[in-house]
Short mmCIF file of C-alpha atoms and ligand atoms in Angstrom, two decimals:
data_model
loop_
_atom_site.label_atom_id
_atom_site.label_comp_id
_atom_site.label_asym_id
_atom_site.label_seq_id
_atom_site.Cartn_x
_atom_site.Cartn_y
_atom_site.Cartn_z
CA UNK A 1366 -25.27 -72.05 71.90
CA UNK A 1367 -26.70 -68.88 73.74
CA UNK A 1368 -30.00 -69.44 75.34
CA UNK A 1369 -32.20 -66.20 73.76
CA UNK A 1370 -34.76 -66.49 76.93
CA UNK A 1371 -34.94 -63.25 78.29
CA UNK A 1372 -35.81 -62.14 82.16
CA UNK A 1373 -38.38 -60.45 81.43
CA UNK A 1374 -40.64 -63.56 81.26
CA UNK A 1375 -43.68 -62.93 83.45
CA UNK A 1376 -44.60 -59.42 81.89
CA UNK A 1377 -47.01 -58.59 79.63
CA UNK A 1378 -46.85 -58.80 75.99
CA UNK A 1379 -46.70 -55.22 75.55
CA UNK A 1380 -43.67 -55.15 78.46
CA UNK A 1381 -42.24 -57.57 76.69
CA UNK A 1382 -42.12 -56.25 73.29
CA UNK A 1383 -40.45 -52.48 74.64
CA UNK A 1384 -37.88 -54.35 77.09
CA UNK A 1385 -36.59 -57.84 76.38
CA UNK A 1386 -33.33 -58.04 74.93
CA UNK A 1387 -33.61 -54.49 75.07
CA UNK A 1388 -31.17 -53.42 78.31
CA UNK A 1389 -29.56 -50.12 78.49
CA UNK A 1390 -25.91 -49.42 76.93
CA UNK A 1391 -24.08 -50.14 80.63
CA UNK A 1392 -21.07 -48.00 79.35
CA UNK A 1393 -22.95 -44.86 78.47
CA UNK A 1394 -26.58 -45.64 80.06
CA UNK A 1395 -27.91 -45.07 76.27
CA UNK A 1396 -31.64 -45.96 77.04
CA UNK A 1397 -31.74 -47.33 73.29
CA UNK A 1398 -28.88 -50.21 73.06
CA UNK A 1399 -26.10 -49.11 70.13
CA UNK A 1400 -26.10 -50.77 66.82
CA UNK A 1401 -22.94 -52.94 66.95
CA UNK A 1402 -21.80 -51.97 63.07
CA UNK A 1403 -18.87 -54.17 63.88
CA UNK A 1404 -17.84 -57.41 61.77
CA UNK A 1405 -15.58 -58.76 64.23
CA UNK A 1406 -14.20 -58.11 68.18
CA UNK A 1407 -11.01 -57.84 70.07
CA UNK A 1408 -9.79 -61.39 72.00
CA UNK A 1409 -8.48 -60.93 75.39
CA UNK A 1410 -5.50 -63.24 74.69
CA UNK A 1411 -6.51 -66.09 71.94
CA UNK A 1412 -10.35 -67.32 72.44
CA UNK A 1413 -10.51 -64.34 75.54
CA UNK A 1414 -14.14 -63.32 73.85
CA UNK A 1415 -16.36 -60.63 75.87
CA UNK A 1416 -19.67 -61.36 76.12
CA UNK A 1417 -18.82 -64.60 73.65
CA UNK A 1418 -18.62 -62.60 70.77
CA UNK A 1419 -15.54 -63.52 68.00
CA UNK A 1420 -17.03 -62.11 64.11
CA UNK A 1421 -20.68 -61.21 63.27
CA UNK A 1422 -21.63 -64.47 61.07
CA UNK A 1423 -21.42 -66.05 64.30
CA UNK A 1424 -23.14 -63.88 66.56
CA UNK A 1425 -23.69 -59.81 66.73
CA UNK A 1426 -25.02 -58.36 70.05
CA UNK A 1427 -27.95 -55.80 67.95
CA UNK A 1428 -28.90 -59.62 66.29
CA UNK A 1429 -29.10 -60.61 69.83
CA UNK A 1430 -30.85 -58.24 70.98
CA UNK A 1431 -33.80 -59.25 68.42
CA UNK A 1432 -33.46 -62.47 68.41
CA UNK A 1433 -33.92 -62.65 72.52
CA UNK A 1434 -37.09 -60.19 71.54
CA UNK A 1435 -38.69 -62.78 69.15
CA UNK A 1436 -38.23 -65.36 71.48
CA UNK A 1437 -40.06 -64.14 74.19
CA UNK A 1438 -42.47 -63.04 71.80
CA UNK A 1439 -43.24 -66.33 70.57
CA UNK A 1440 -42.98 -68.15 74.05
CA UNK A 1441 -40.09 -69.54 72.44
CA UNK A 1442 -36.69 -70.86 73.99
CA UNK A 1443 -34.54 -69.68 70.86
CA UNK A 1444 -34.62 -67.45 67.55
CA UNK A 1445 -32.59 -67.13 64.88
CA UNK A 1446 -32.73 -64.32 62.57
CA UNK A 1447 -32.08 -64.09 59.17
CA UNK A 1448 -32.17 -61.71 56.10
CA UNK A 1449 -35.47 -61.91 54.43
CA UNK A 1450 -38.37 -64.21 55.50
CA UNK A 1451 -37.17 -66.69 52.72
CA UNK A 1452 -33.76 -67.17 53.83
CA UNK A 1453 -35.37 -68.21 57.47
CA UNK A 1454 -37.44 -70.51 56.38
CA UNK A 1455 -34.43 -72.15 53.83
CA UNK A 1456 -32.01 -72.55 56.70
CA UNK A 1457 -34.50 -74.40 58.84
CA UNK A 1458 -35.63 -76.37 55.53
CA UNK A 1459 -32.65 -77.61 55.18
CA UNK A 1460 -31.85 -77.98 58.70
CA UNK A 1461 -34.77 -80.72 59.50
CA UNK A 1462 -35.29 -82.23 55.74
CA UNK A 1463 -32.88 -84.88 54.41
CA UNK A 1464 -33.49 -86.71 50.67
CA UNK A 1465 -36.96 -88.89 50.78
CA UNK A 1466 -38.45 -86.82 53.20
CA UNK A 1467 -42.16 -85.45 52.25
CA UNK A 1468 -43.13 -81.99 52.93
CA UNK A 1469 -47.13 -81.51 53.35
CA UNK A 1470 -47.94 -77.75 52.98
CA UNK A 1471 -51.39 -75.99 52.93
CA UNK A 1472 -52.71 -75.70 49.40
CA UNK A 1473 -52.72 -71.41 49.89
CA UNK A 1474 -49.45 -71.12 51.74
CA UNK A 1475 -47.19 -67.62 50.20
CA UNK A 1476 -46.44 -68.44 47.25
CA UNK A 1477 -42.64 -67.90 47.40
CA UNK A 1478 -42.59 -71.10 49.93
CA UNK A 1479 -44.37 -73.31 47.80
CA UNK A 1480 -41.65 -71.97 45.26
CA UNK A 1481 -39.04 -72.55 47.76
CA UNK A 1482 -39.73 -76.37 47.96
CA UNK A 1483 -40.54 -77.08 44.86
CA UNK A 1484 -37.92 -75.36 43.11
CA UNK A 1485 -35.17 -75.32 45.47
CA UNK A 1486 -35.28 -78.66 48.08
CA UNK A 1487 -37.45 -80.87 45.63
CA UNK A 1488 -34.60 -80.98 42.95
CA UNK A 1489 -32.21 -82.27 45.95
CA UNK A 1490 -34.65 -85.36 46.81
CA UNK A 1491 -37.95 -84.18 48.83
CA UNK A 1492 -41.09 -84.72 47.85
CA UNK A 1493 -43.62 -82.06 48.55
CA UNK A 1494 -47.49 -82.13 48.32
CA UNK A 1495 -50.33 -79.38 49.22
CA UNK A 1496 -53.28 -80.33 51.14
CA UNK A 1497 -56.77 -78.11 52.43
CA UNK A 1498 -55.28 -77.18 55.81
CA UNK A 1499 -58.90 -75.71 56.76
CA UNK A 1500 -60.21 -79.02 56.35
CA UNK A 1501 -58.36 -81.35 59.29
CA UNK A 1502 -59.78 -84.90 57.49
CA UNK A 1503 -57.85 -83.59 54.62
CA UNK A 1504 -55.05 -82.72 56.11
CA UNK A 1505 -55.15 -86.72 58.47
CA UNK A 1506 -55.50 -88.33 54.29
CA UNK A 1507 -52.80 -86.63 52.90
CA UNK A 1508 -50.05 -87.05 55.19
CA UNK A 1509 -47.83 -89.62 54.79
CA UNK A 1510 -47.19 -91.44 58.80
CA UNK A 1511 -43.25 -91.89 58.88
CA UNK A 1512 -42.65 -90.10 55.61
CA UNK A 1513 -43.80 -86.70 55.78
CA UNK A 1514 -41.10 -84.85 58.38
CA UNK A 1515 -42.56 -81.14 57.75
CA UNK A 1516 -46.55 -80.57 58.51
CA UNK A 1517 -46.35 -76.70 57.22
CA UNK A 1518 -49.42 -74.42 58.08
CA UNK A 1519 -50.09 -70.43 56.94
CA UNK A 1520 -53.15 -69.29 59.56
CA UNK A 1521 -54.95 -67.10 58.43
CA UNK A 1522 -53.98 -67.92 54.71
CA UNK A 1523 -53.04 -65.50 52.16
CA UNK A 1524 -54.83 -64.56 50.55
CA UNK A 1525 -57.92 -65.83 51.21
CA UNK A 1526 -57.54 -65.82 54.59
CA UNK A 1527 -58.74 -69.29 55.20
CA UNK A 1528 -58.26 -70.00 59.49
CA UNK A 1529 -56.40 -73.63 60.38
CA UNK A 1530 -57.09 -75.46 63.65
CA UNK A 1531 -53.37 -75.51 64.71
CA UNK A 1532 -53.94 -77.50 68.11
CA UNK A 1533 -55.90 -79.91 65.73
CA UNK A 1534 -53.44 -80.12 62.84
CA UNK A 1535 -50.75 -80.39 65.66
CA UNK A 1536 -52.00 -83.19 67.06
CA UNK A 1537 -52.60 -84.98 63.58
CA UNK A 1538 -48.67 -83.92 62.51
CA UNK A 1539 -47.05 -84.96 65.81
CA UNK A 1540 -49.45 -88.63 65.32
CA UNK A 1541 -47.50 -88.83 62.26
CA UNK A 1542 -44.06 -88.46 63.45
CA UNK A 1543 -43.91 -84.79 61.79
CA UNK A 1544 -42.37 -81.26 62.82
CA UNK A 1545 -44.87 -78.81 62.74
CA UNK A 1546 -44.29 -75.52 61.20
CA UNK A 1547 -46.23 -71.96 61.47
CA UNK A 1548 -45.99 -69.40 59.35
CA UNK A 1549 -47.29 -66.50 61.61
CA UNK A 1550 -46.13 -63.80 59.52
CA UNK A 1551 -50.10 -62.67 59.21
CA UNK A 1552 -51.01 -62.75 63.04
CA UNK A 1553 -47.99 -61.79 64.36
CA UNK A 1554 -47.16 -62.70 67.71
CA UNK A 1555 -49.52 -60.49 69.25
CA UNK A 1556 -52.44 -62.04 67.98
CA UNK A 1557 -51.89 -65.46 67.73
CA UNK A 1558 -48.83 -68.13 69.32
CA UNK A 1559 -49.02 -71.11 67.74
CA UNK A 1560 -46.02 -72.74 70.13
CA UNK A 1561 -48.58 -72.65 72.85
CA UNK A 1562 -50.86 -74.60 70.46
CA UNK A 1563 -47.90 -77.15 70.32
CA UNK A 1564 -46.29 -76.28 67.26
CA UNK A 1565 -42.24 -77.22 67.08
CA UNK A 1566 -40.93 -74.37 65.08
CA UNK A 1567 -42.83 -70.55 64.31
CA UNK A 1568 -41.21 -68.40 61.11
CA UNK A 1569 -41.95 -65.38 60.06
CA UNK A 1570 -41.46 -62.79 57.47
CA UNK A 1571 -40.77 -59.90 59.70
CA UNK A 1572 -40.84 -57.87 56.76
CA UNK A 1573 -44.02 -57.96 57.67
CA UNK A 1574 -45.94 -56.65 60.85
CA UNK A 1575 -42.72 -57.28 62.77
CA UNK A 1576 -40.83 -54.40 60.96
CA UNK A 1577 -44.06 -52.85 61.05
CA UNK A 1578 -43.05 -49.84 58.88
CA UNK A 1579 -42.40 -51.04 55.16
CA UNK A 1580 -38.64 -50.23 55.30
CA UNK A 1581 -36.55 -53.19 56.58
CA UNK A 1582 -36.49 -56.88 55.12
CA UNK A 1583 -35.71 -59.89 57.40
CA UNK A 1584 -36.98 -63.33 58.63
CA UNK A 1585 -37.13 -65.27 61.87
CA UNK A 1586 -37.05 -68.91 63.10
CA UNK A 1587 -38.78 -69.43 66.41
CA UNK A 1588 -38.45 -72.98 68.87
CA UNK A 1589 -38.37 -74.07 72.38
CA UNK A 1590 -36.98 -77.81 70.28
CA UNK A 1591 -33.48 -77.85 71.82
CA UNK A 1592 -32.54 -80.39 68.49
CA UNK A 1593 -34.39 -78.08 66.23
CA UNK A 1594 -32.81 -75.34 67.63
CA UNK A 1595 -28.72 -76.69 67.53
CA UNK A 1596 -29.58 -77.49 63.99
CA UNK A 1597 -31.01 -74.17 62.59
CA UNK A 1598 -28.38 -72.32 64.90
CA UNK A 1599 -25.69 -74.32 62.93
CA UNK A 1600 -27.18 -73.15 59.57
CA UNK A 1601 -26.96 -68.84 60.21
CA UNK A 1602 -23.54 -68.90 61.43
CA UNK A 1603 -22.68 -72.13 58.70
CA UNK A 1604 -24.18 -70.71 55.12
CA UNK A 1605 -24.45 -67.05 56.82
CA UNK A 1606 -27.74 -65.77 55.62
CA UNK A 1607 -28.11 -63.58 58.77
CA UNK A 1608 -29.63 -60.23 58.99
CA UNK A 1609 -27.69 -57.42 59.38
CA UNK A 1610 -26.91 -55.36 62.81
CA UNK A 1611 -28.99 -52.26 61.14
CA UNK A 1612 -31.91 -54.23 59.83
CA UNK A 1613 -31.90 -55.89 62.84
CA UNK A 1614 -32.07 -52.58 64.86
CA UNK A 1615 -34.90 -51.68 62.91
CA UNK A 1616 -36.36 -54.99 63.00
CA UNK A 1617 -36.42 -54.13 67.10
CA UNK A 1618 -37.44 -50.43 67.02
CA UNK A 1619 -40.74 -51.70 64.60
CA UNK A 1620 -41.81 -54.67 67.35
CA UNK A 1621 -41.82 -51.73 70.05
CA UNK A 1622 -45.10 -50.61 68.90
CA UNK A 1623 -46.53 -54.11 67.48
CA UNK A 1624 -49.36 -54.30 69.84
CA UNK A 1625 -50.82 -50.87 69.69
CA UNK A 1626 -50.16 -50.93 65.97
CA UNK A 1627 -51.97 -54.66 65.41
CA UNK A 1628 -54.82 -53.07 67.69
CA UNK A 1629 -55.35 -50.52 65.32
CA UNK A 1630 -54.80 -52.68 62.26
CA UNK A 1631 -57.44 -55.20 63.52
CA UNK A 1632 -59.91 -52.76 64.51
CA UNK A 1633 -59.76 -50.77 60.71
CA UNK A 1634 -60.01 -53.91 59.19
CA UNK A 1635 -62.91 -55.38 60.77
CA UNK A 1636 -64.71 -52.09 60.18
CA UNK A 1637 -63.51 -52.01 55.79
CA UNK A 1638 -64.71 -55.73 55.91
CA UNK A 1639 -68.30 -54.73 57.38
CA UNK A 1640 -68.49 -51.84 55.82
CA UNK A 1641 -67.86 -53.48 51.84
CA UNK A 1642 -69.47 -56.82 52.39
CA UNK A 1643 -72.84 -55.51 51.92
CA UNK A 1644 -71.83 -53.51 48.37
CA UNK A 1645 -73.04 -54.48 45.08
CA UNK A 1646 -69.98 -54.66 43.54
CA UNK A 1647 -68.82 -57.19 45.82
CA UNK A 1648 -69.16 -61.16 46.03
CA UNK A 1649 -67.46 -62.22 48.93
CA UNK A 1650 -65.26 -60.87 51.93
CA UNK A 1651 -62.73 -62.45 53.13
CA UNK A 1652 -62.00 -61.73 56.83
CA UNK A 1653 -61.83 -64.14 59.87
CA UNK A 1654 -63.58 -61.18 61.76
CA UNK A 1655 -66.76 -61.70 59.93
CA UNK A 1656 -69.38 -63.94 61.72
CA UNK A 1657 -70.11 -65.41 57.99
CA UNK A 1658 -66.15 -66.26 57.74
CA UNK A 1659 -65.53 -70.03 57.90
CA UNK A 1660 -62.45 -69.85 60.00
CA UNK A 1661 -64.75 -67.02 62.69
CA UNK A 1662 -65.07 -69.30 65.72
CA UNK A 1663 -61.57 -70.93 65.32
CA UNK A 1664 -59.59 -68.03 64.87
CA UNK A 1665 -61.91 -66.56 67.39
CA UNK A 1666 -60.62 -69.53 69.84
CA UNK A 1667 -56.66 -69.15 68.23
CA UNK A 1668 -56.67 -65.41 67.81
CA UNK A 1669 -56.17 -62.09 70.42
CA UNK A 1670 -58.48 -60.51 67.14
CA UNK A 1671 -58.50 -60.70 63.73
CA UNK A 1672 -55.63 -59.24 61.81
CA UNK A 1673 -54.86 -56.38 59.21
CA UNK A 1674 -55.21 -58.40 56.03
CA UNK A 1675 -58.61 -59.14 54.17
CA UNK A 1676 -60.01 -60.16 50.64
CA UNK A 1677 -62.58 -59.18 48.32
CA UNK A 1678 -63.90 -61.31 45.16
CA UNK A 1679 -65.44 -58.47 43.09
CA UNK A 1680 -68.93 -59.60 41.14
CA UNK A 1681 -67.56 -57.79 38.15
CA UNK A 1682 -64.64 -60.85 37.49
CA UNK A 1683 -61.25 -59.70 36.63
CA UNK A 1684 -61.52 -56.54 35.00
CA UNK A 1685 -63.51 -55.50 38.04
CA UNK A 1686 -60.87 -56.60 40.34
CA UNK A 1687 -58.65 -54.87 38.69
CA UNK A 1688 -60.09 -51.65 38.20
CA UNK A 1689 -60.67 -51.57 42.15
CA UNK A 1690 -57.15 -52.41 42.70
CA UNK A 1691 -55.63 -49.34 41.00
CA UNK A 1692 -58.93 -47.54 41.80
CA UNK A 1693 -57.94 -46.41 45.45
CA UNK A 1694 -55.90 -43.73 46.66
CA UNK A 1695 -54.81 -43.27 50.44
CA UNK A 1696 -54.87 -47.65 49.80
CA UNK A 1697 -51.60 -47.92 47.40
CA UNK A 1698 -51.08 -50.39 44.72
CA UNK A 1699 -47.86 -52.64 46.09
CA UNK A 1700 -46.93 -55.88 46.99
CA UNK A 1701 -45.94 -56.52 50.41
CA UNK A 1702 -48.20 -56.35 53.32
CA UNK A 1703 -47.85 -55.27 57.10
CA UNK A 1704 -46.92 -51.86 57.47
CA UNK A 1705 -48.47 -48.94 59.23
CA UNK A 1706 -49.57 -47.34 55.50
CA UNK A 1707 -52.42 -49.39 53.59
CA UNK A 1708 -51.88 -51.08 50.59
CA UNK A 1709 -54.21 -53.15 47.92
CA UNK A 1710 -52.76 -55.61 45.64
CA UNK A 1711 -53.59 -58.07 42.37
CA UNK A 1712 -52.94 -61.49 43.86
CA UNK A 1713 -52.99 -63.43 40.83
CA UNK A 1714 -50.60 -61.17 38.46
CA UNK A 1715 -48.75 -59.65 41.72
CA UNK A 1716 -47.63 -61.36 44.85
CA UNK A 1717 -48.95 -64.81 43.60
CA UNK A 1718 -47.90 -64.44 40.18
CA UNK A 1719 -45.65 -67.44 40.68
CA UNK A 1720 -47.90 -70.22 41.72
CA UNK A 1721 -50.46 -69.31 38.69
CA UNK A 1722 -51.52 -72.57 36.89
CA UNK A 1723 -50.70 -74.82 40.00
CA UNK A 1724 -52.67 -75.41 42.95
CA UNK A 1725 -52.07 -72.66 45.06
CA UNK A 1726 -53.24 -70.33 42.17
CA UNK A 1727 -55.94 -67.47 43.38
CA UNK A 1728 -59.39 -66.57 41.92
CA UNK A 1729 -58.93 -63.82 39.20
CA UNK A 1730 -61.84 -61.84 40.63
CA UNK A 1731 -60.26 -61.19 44.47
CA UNK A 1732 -57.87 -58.14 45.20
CA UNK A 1733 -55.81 -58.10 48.81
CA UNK A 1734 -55.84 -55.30 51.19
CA UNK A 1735 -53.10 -54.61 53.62
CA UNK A 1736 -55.11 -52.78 56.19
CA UNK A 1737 -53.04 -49.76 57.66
CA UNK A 1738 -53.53 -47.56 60.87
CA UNK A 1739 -54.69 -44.63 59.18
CA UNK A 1740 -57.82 -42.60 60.00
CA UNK A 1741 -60.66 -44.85 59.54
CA UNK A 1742 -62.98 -42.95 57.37
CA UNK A 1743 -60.43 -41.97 55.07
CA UNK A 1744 -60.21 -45.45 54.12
CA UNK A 1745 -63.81 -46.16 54.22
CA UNK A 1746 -64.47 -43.46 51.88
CA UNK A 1747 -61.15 -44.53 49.62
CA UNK A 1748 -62.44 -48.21 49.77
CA UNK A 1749 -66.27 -47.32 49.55
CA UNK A 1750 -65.10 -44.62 46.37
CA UNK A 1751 -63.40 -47.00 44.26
CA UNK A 1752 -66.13 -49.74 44.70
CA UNK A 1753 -68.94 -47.37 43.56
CA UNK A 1754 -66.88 -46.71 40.72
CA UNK A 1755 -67.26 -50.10 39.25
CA UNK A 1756 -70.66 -49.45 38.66
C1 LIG B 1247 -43.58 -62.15 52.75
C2 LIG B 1247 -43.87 -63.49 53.28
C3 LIG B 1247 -42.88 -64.48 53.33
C4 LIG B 1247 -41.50 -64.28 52.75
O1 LIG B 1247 -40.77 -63.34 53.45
P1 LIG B 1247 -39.66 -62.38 52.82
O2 LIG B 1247 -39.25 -61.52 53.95
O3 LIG B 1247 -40.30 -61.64 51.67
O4 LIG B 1247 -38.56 -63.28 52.32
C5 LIG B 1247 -43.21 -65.70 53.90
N1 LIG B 1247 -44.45 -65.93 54.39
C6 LIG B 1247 -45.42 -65.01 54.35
C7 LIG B 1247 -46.77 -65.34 54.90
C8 LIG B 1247 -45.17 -63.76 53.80
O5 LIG B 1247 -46.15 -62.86 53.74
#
């Protein structure tokens, strides 16, 4: 198995994210490496493979190239990637999970991963229960020492943004004999790397901030666990749910501009979550940024700043919440989140339509925004617009 450590190591994040894995074409001295559109490569007599490469299941220099990206990214030894966020977090599901194993997730993790487990691994013999991640004495009572193999933490939640200790929920995971899992689709790497916190394994949805740009789909697995690592490598080239050499490229040309982007995204949403939290329309904001937030001095502790994404409960109940979410205009009604345009959404009939009536169901009265890196008072007038009228 490659080692996807790059030697780029002691640079900066922002070095990091325009040059690892990213080496010029040494055939042409293209500045931008090629996409490798190719499904399989020429042998140099039987088993002669250059550069260790043999058919694209197995391995695809442009999927190199982003996988050796993500790793450094992440402080990470190896990544995998895969074809949407889901399919990541399957393979390594099913990598590290055998029948009578128990799977402890927070109680507001996405809601397609609770729907993963429960619909997908629990049928095959896995038991899965949600605990308050936020809350480490609830997290130390409901796992299960020697039973539970998967600890499996969202930080900040979505989509109410809740912030989990992940050095303390590490340590009360690893005291049980579990493999700790990150979802750090929301932070990004940028902001927040929960393998230097101790976590075993990071995934992401780099759908997400990642791809930066709302026009690629893919998913990552990130681990310096050599075991970990064999077994999740085993899974992409075994069931094949890689991602593509183009949606890889993309994947790559999106992370170039992660930190300047997450700068921006961070610093519009902290000013839309002061801005609203005083309005009459509105209940609560939820935004780790906010000295009122919770989660402010953790993810203050965990967290380069405080993210792109951010709640509001509207006083009004549902039909409030709804009239602000198709109320805006620059801020577009979608699901999704993570991109450089903004975008407001209806948890609880949109992306979290699938968990309603369980648990991990969301408050009818809170609508999502997906803070972009547009001009700042254009959204403060979209947001502030649509709020006044609710009146
Ligand atoms: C979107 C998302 C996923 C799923 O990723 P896909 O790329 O849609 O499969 C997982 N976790 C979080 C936090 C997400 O936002």
């Amino acid at each position: 198995m490659t080692d996807t450590r790059d030697n780029t190591t002691d640079h900066d994040f922002s070095t990091r994210a325009i040059h690892a894995g990213q080496e010029f074409d040494p055939t042409t001295g293209a500045v931008v490496p090629p996409i490798y559109l190719s499904s399989t490569f020429v042998q140099d007599g039987i088993g002669g493979f250059r550069g260790g490469y043999e058919y694209a299941r197995g391995g695809n220099p442009t999927r190199d190239s982003l996988q050796t990206l993500l790793a450094s990214l992440e402080g990470g030894t190896h990544a995998f990637s895969f074809a949407s966020g889901l399919a990541a977090e399957d393979a390594l599901l099913r990598a590290i999970l055998k029948p009578g194993d128990h799977v402890l997730m927070g109680n507001d993790v996405y809601g397609g991963t609770h729907r993963l487990v429960n619909r997908m691994h629990v049928p095959w013999g896995v038991e899965l229960s949600t605990a308050e991640m936020s809350n480490p004495d609830a997290a130390r009572a409901a796992i299960r020492p020697g039973k539970t193999r998967v600890l499996w933490l969202e930080t900040p939640s979505n989509p109410l943004m809740k912030i989990t200790d992940i050095a303390a929920l590490v340590a009360i995971g690893h005291e049980a004999g579990a493999i700790v899992v990150v979802d750090n689709t929301f932070a990004s790497p940028y902001l927040q790397q929960p393998l230097s916190f101790g976590a075993d394994v990071v995934v992401h949805s780099t759908t997400k901030y990642l791809g930066g740009h709302s026009d690629v789909l893919g998913g990552a697995v990130v681990t310096s666990d050599e075991e970990i690592a064999e077994k999740v490598g085993f899974l992409q080239f075994g069931a094949g749910a890689v991602s593509s050499p183009m949606e890889a490229w993309l994947t790559v040309r999106g992370i170039k501009t992660l930190a300047v982007r997450m700068d921006r995204h961070s610093e519009n949403a902290q000013a839309i979550a002061e801005a609203v939290q005083p309005h009459p329309a509105v209940e609560t904001v939820f935004y780790p940024g906010l000295e009122s937030h919770p989660g402010h001095e953790i993810a203050a502790k965990q967290m380069r700043s405080f993210g792109g994404m951010l709640s509001v409960a509207l006083r009004g109940g549902p039909a409030a919440a709804k009239k602000f979410a198709e109320g805006t205009s620059v801020f577009q009604l979608a699901e999704s989140l993570g991109g450089v345009e903004s975008l407001i959404s209806y948890p609880s009939e949109m992306t979290h339509a699938s968990v309603k009536g369980t648990e991990l169901a969301v408050p009818e009265n809170v609508v999502r925004l997906s803070v972009g890196i547009e001009g700042i008072d254009d959204l403060l007038a979209d947001v502030t617009g649509a709020l006044d009228r609710l009146a």
